[in-house]
Amino acid sequence: MGIKPTDATGDTVLEPGETYTIYVNLTSGEELGPGDEFSLELTSTSAMSLIISRSAPWHIDNINTLY
């Protein structure tokens, strides 16, 4: 996990051309079905929250990459 590309400026701020990968492990009872909507809330002690809302893909594998 981390900011990509690896030659990023070395700070903790996402800038144009950089990406960050978030891994989410769901536990039993928290499964998503095909097309289910979900939200992730990213919080920081020094900034406002960021809410990311998406829908699960129509075909679900053990690992899915969502953009």
PDB file of N, CA and C in Angstrom:
ATOM      1  N   MET A   1       0.849  -1.166   0.000  1.00  0.00           N
ATOM      2  CA  MET A   1       0.000   0.000   0.000  1.00  0.00           C
ATOM      3  C   MET A   1       0.898   1.233   0.000  1.00  0.00           C
ATOM      4  N   GLY A   2       0.484   2.271  -0.651  1.00  0.00           N
ATOM      5  CA  GLY A   2       1.247   3.500  -0.669  1.00  0.00           C
ATOM      6  C   GLY A   2       0.984   4.305  -1.917  1.00  0.00           C
ATOM      7  N   ILE A   3       1.589   5.471  -1.959  1.00  0.00           N
ATOM      8  CA  ILE A   3       1.419   6.354  -3.107  1.00  0.00           C
ATOM      9  C   ILE A   3       2.265   5.820  -4.261  1.00  0.00           C
ATOM     10  N   LYS A   4       1.683   5.784  -5.439  1.00  0.00           N
ATOM     11  CA  LYS A   4       2.381   5.345  -6.645  1.00  0.00           C
ATOM     12  C   LYS A   4       2.352   6.493  -7.644  1.00  0.00           C
ATOM     13  N   PRO A   5       3.296   6.721  -8.488  1.00  0.00           N
ATOM     14  CA  PRO A   5       4.493   5.910  -8.694  1.00  0.00           C
ATOM     15  C   PRO A   5       5.478   6.052  -7.541  1.00  0.00           C
ATOM     16  N   THR A   6       6.420   5.153  -7.477  1.00  0.00           N
ATOM     17  CA  THR A   6       7.378   5.162  -6.368  1.00  0.00           C
ATOM     18  C   THR A   6       8.278   6.385  -6.384  1.00  0.00           C
ATOM     19  N   ASP A   7       8.367   7.088  -7.504  1.00  0.00           N
ATOM     20  CA  ASP A   7       9.185   8.299  -7.552  1.00  0.00           C
ATOM     21  C   ASP A   7       8.371   9.544  -7.187  1.00  0.00           C
ATOM     22  N   ALA A   8       7.271   9.350  -6.418  1.00  0.00           N
ATOM     23  CA  ALA A   8       6.458  10.482  -5.967  1.00  0.00           C
ATOM     24  C   ALA A   8       7.331  11.418  -5.133  1.00  0.00           C
ATOM     25  N   THR A   9       6.825  12.603  -4.877  1.00  0.00           N
ATOM     26  CA  THR A   9       7.630  13.655  -4.241  1.00  0.00           C
ATOM     27  C   THR A   9       8.062  13.357  -2.819  1.00  0.00           C
ATOM     28  N   GLY A  10       7.593  12.279  -2.219  1.00  0.00           N
ATOM     29  CA  GLY A  10       8.022  11.937  -0.874  1.00  0.00           C
ATOM     30  C   GLY A  10       7.144  12.519   0.215  1.00  0.00           C
ATOM     31  N   ASP A  11       6.109  13.286  -0.143  1.00  0.00           N
ATOM     32  CA  ASP A  11       5.201  13.812   0.868  1.00  0.00           C
ATOM     33  C   ASP A  11       3.990  12.884   0.989  1.00  0.00           C
ATOM     34  N   THR A  12       3.018  13.271   1.775  1.00  0.00           N
ATOM     35  CA  THR A  12       1.826  12.445   1.974  1.00  0.00           C
ATOM     36  C   THR A  12       0.604  13.039   1.286  1.00  0.00           C
ATOM     37  N   VAL A  13       0.823  13.883   0.287  1.00  0.00           N
ATOM     38  CA  VAL A  13      -0.264  14.523  -0.447  1.00  0.00           C
ATOM     39  C   VAL A  13      -0.340  13.903  -1.840  1.00  0.00           C
ATOM     40  N   LEU A  14      -1.554  13.482  -2.253  1.00  0.00           N
ATOM     41  CA  LEU A  14      -1.720  12.977  -3.611  1.00  0.00           C
ATOM     42  C   LEU A  14      -1.698  14.139  -4.582  1.00  0.00           C
ATOM     43  N   GLU A  15      -0.900  14.013  -5.603  1.00  0.00           N
ATOM     44  CA  GLU A  15      -0.759  15.046  -6.619  1.00  0.00           C
ATOM     45  C   GLU A  15      -1.108  14.452  -7.974  1.00  0.00           C
ATOM     46  N   PRO A  16      -1.291  15.285  -9.017  1.00  0.00           N
ATOM     47  CA  PRO A  16      -1.630  14.755 -10.341  1.00  0.00           C
ATOM     48  C   PRO A  16      -0.662  13.650 -10.773  1.00  0.00           C
ATOM     49  N   GLY A  17      -1.222  12.553 -11.291  1.00  0.00           N
ATOM     50  CA  GLY A  17      -0.408  11.431 -11.757  1.00  0.00           C
ATOM     51  C   GLY A  17      -0.102  10.407 -10.684  1.00  0.00           C
ATOM     52  N   GLU A  18      -0.449  10.687  -9.426  1.00  0.00           N
ATOM     53  CA  GLU A  18      -0.208   9.744  -8.335  1.00  0.00           C
ATOM     54  C   GLU A  18      -1.505   9.021  -7.990  1.00  0.00           C
ATOM     55  N   THR A  19      -1.382   7.794  -7.530  1.00  0.00           N
ATOM     56  CA  THR A  19      -2.541   7.019  -7.084  1.00  0.00           C
ATOM     57  C   THR A  19      -2.257   6.419  -5.718  1.00  0.00           C
ATOM     58  N   TYR A  20      -3.310   6.021  -5.031  1.00  0.00           N
ATOM     59  CA  TYR A  20      -3.176   5.362  -3.735  1.00  0.00           C
ATOM     60  C   TYR A  20      -4.130   4.188  -3.732  1.00  0.00           C
ATOM     61  N   THR A  21      -3.675   3.044  -3.314  1.00  0.00           N
ATOM     62  CA  THR A  21      -4.490   1.838  -3.282  1.00  0.00           C
ATOM     63  C   THR A  21      -4.995   1.604  -1.868  1.00  0.00           C
ATOM     64  N   ILE A  22      -6.292   1.338  -1.751  1.00  0.00           N
ATOM     65  CA  ILE A  22      -6.912   1.030  -0.459  1.00  0.00           C
ATOM     66  C   ILE A  22      -7.381  -0.411  -0.512  1.00  0.00           C
ATOM     67  N   TYR A  23      -6.948  -1.222   0.428  1.00  0.00           N
ATOM     68  CA  TYR A  23      -7.385  -2.611   0.524  1.00  0.00           C
ATOM     69  C   TYR A  23      -8.439  -2.714   1.615  1.00  0.00           C
ATOM     70  N   VAL A  24      -9.552  -3.373   1.306  1.00  0.00           N
ATOM     71  CA  VAL A  24     -10.630  -3.556   2.276  1.00  0.00           C
ATOM     72  C   VAL A  24     -10.906  -5.043   2.401  1.00  0.00           C
ATOM     73  N   ASN A  25     -10.806  -5.571   3.601  1.00  0.00           N
ATOM     74  CA  ASN A  25     -11.134  -6.968   3.873  1.00  0.00           C
ATOM     75  C   ASN A  25     -12.482  -7.027   4.569  1.00  0.00           C
ATOM     76  N   LEU A  26     -13.433  -7.699   3.946  1.00  0.00           N
ATOM     77  CA  LEU A  26     -14.761  -7.835   4.544  1.00  0.00           C
ATOM     78  C   LEU A  26     -14.801  -9.104   5.386  1.00  0.00           C
ATOM     79  N   THR A  27     -15.462  -9.035   6.527  1.00  0.00           N
ATOM     80  CA  THR A  27     -15.605 -10.200   7.382  1.00  0.00           C
ATOM     81  C   THR A  27     -16.934 -10.883   7.095  1.00  0.00           C
ATOM     82  N   SER A  28     -17.104 -12.059   7.642  1.00  0.00           N
ATOM     83  CA  SER A  28     -18.342 -12.809   7.446  1.00  0.00           C
ATOM     84  C   SER A  28     -19.529 -11.957   7.889  1.00  0.00           C
ATOM     85  N   GLY A  29     -20.562 -11.906   7.059  1.00  0.00           N
ATOM     86  CA  GLY A  29     -21.734 -11.090   7.351  1.00  0.00           C
ATOM     87  C   GLY A  29     -21.658  -9.714   6.722  1.00  0.00           C
ATOM     88  N   GLU A  30     -20.496  -9.346   6.170  1.00  0.00           N
ATOM     89  CA  GLU A  30     -20.321  -8.046   5.525  1.00  0.00           C
ATOM     90  C   GLU A  30     -20.135  -8.180   4.016  1.00  0.00           C
ATOM     91  N   GLU A  31     -20.540  -9.320   3.451  1.00  0.00           N
ATOM     92  CA  GLU A  31     -20.333  -9.553   2.030  1.00  0.00           C
ATOM     93  C   GLU A  31     -21.137  -8.579   1.180  1.00  0.00           C
ATOM     94  N   LEU A  32     -20.617  -8.282   0.000  1.00  0.00           N
ATOM     95  CA  LEU A  32     -21.317  -7.465  -0.987  1.00  0.00           C
ATOM     96  C   LEU A  32     -21.825  -8.377  -2.089  1.00  0.00           C
ATOM     97  N   GLY A  33     -23.030  -8.133  -2.536  1.00  0.00           N
ATOM     98  CA  GLY A  33     -23.569  -8.861  -3.664  1.00  0.00           C
ATOM     99  C   GLY A  33     -23.356  -8.069  -4.942  1.00  0.00           C
ATOM    100  N   PRO A  34     -23.525  -8.714  -6.090  1.00  0.00           N
ATOM    101  CA  PRO A  34     -23.367  -8.013  -7.361  1.00  0.00           C
ATOM    102  C   PRO A  34     -24.262  -6.783  -7.443  1.00  0.00           C
ATOM    103  N   GLY A  35     -23.678  -5.645  -7.774  1.00  0.00           N
ATOM    104  CA  GLY A  35     -24.433  -4.400  -7.922  1.00  0.00           C
ATOM    105  C   GLY A  35     -24.765  -3.685  -6.622  1.00  0.00           C
ATOM    106  N   ASP A  36     -24.398  -4.259  -5.468  1.00  0.00           N
ATOM    107  CA  ASP A  36     -24.674  -3.592  -4.188  1.00  0.00           C
ATOM    108  C   ASP A  36     -23.900  -2.283  -4.100  1.00  0.00           C
ATOM    109  N   GLU A  37     -24.533  -1.253  -3.560  1.00  0.00           N
ATOM    110  CA  GLU A  37     -23.861   0.020  -3.349  1.00  0.00           C
ATOM    111  C   GLU A  37     -23.167   0.003  -1.991  1.00  0.00           C
ATOM    112  N   PHE A  38     -22.015   0.672  -1.901  1.00  0.00           N
ATOM    113  CA  PHE A  38     -21.284   0.762  -0.640  1.00  0.00           C
ATOM    114  C   PHE A  38     -20.548   2.089  -0.589  1.00  0.00           C
ATOM    115  N   SER A  39     -20.163   2.478   0.612  1.00  0.00           N
ATOM    116  CA  SER A  39     -19.405   3.715   0.816  1.00  0.00           C
ATOM    117  C   SER A  39     -18.243   3.447   1.756  1.00  0.00           C
ATOM    118  N   LEU A  40     -17.125   4.103   1.505  1.00  0.00           N
ATOM    119  CA  LEU A  40     -15.971   4.093   2.393  1.00  0.00           C
ATOM    120  C   LEU A  40     -15.774   5.515   2.887  1.00  0.00           C
ATOM    121  N   GLU A  41     -15.575   5.686   4.172  1.00  0.00           N
ATOM    122  CA  GLU A  41     -15.303   7.008   4.727  1.00  0.00           C
ATOM    123  C   GLU A  41     -13.864   7.043   5.207  1.00  0.00           C
ATOM    124  N   LEU A  42     -13.079   7.919   4.619  1.00  0.00           N
ATOM    125  CA  LEU A  42     -11.685   8.106   5.004  1.00  0.00           C
ATOM    126  C   LEU A  42     -11.621   9.327   5.907  1.00  0.00           C
ATOM    127  N   THR A  43     -11.081   9.151   7.097  1.00  0.00           N
ATOM    128  CA  THR A  43     -11.016  10.262   8.043  1.00  0.00           C
ATOM    129  C   THR A  43      -9.570  10.533   8.449  1.00  0.00           C
ATOM    130  N   SER A  44      -9.347  11.741   8.855  1.00  0.00           N
ATOM    131  CA  SER A  44      -8.031  12.178   9.297  1.00  0.00           C
ATOM    132  C   SER A  44      -8.216  13.063  10.527  1.00  0.00           C
ATOM    133  N   THR A  45      -7.236  13.060  11.408  1.00  0.00           N
ATOM    134  CA  THR A  45      -7.325  13.925  12.584  1.00  0.00           C
ATOM    135  C   THR A  45      -7.084  15.384  12.231  1.00  0.00           C
ATOM    136  N   SER A  46      -6.505  15.629  11.048  1.00  0.00           N
ATOM    137  CA  SER A  46      -6.176  17.010  10.694  1.00  0.00           C
ATOM    138  C   SER A  46      -6.959  17.543   9.494  1.00  0.00           C
ATOM    139  N   ALA A  47      -7.914  16.773   8.993  1.00  0.00           N
ATOM    140  CA  ALA A  47      -8.650  17.232   7.806  1.00  0.00           C
ATOM    141  C   ALA A  47     -10.082  16.704   7.847  1.00  0.00           C
ATOM    142  N   MET A  48     -10.853  17.125   6.892  1.00  0.00           N
ATOM    143  CA  MET A  48     -12.234  16.668   6.786  1.00  0.00           C
ATOM    144  C   MET A  48     -12.273  15.230   6.280  1.00  0.00           C
ATOM    145  N   SER A  49     -13.439  14.595   6.402  1.00  0.00           N
ATOM    146  CA  SER A  49     -13.634  13.246   5.902  1.00  0.00           C
ATOM    147  C   SER A  49     -13.838  13.261   4.391  1.00  0.00           C
ATOM    148  N   LEU A  50     -13.492  12.148   3.765  1.00  0.00           N
ATOM    149  CA  LEU A  50     -13.739  11.939   2.350  1.00  0.00           C
ATOM    150  C   LEU A  50     -14.566  10.673   2.228  1.00  0.00           C
ATOM    151  N   ILE A  51     -15.719  10.764   1.586  1.00  0.00           N
ATOM    152  CA  ILE A  51     -16.581   9.600   1.401  1.00  0.00           C
ATOM    153  C   ILE A  51     -16.524   9.181  -0.062  1.00  0.00           C
ATOM    154  N   ILE A  52     -16.216   7.899  -0.283  1.00  0.00           N
ATOM    155  CA  ILE A  52     -16.160   7.326  -1.619  1.00  0.00           C
ATOM    156  C   ILE A  52     -17.330   6.367  -1.741  1.00  0.00           C
ATOM    157  N   SER A  53     -18.233   6.611  -2.689  1.00  0.00           N
ATOM    158  CA  SER A  53     -19.394   5.747  -2.906  1.00  0.00           C
ATOM    159  C   SER A  53     -19.260   5.061  -4.256  1.00  0.00           C
ATOM    160  N   ARG A  54     -19.484   3.749  -4.268  1.00  0.00           N
ATOM    161  CA  ARG A  54     -19.366   2.955  -5.488  1.00  0.00           C
ATOM    162  C   ARG A  54     -20.406   1.841  -5.463  1.00  0.00           C
ATOM    163  N   SER A  55     -20.481   1.096  -6.551  1.00  0.00           N
ATOM    164  CA  SER A  55     -21.298  -0.107  -6.644  1.00  0.00           C
ATOM    165  C   SER A  55     -20.375  -1.291  -6.884  1.00  0.00           C
ATOM    166  N   ALA A  56     -20.714  -2.420  -6.290  1.00  0.00           N
ATOM    167  CA  ALA A  56     -19.937  -3.636  -6.513  1.00  0.00           C
ATOM    168  C   ALA A  56     -20.114  -4.077  -7.962  1.00  0.00           C
ATOM    169  N   PRO A  57     -19.101  -4.711  -8.554  1.00  0.00           N
ATOM    170  CA  PRO A  57     -19.233  -5.163  -9.939  1.00  0.00           C
ATOM    171  C   PRO A  57     -20.277  -6.277 -10.046  1.00  0.00           C
ATOM    172  N   TRP A  58     -20.730  -6.514 -11.265  1.00  0.00           N
ATOM    173  CA  TRP A  58     -21.762  -7.544 -11.477  1.00  0.00           C
ATOM    174  C   TRP A  58     -21.188  -8.936 -11.414  1.00  0.00           C
ATOM    175  N   HIS A  59     -19.880  -9.081 -11.531  1.00  0.00           N
ATOM    176  CA  HIS A  59     -19.214 -10.378 -11.342  1.00  0.00           C
ATOM    177  C   HIS A  59     -18.199 -10.192 -10.222  1.00  0.00           C
ATOM    178  N   ILE A  60     -18.348 -10.957  -9.153  1.00  0.00           N
ATOM    179  CA  ILE A  60     -17.485 -10.783  -7.986  1.00  0.00           C
ATOM    180  C   ILE A  60     -16.557 -11.979  -7.839  1.00  0.00           C
ATOM    181  N   ASP A  61     -15.251 -11.674  -7.718  1.00  0.00           N
ATOM    182  CA  ASP A  61     -14.230 -12.687  -7.448  1.00  0.00           C
ATOM    183  C   ASP A  61     -13.754 -12.494  -6.006  1.00  0.00           C
ATOM    184  N   ASN A  62     -12.820 -13.336  -5.560  1.00  0.00           N
ATOM    185  CA  ASN A  62     -12.253 -13.161  -4.220  1.00  0.00           C
ATOM    186  C   ASN A  62     -11.558 -11.822  -4.095  1.00  0.00           C
ATOM    187  N   ILE A  63     -10.960 -11.325  -5.190  1.00  0.00           N
ATOM    188  CA  ILE A  63     -10.301 -10.021  -5.213  1.00  0.00           C
ATOM    189  C   ILE A  63     -10.803  -9.263  -6.428  1.00  0.00           C
ATOM    190  N   ASN A  64     -11.313  -8.071  -6.220  1.00  0.00           N
ATOM    191  CA  ASN A  64     -11.767  -7.207  -7.309  1.00  0.00           C
ATOM    192  C   ASN A  64     -11.092  -5.854  -7.186  1.00  0.00           C
ATOM    193  N   THR A  65     -10.704  -5.286  -8.311  1.00  0.00           N
ATOM    194  CA  THR A  65     -10.139  -3.942  -8.342  1.00  0.00           C
ATOM    195  C   THR A  65     -11.221  -2.998  -8.844  1.00  0.00           C
ATOM    196  N   LEU A  66     -11.534  -1.994  -8.051  1.00  0.00           N
ATOM    197  CA  LEU A  66     -12.564  -1.009  -8.417  1.00  0.00           C
ATOM    198  C   LEU A  66     -11.876   0.324  -8.656  1.00  0.00           C
ATOM    199  N   TYR A  67     -12.326   1.043  -9.666  1.00  0.00           N
ATOM    200  CA  TYR A  67     -11.756   2.342 -10.001  1.00  0.00           C
ATOM    201  C   TYR A  67     -12.782   3.418  -9.784  1.00  0.00           C
TER     202      TYR A  67
END
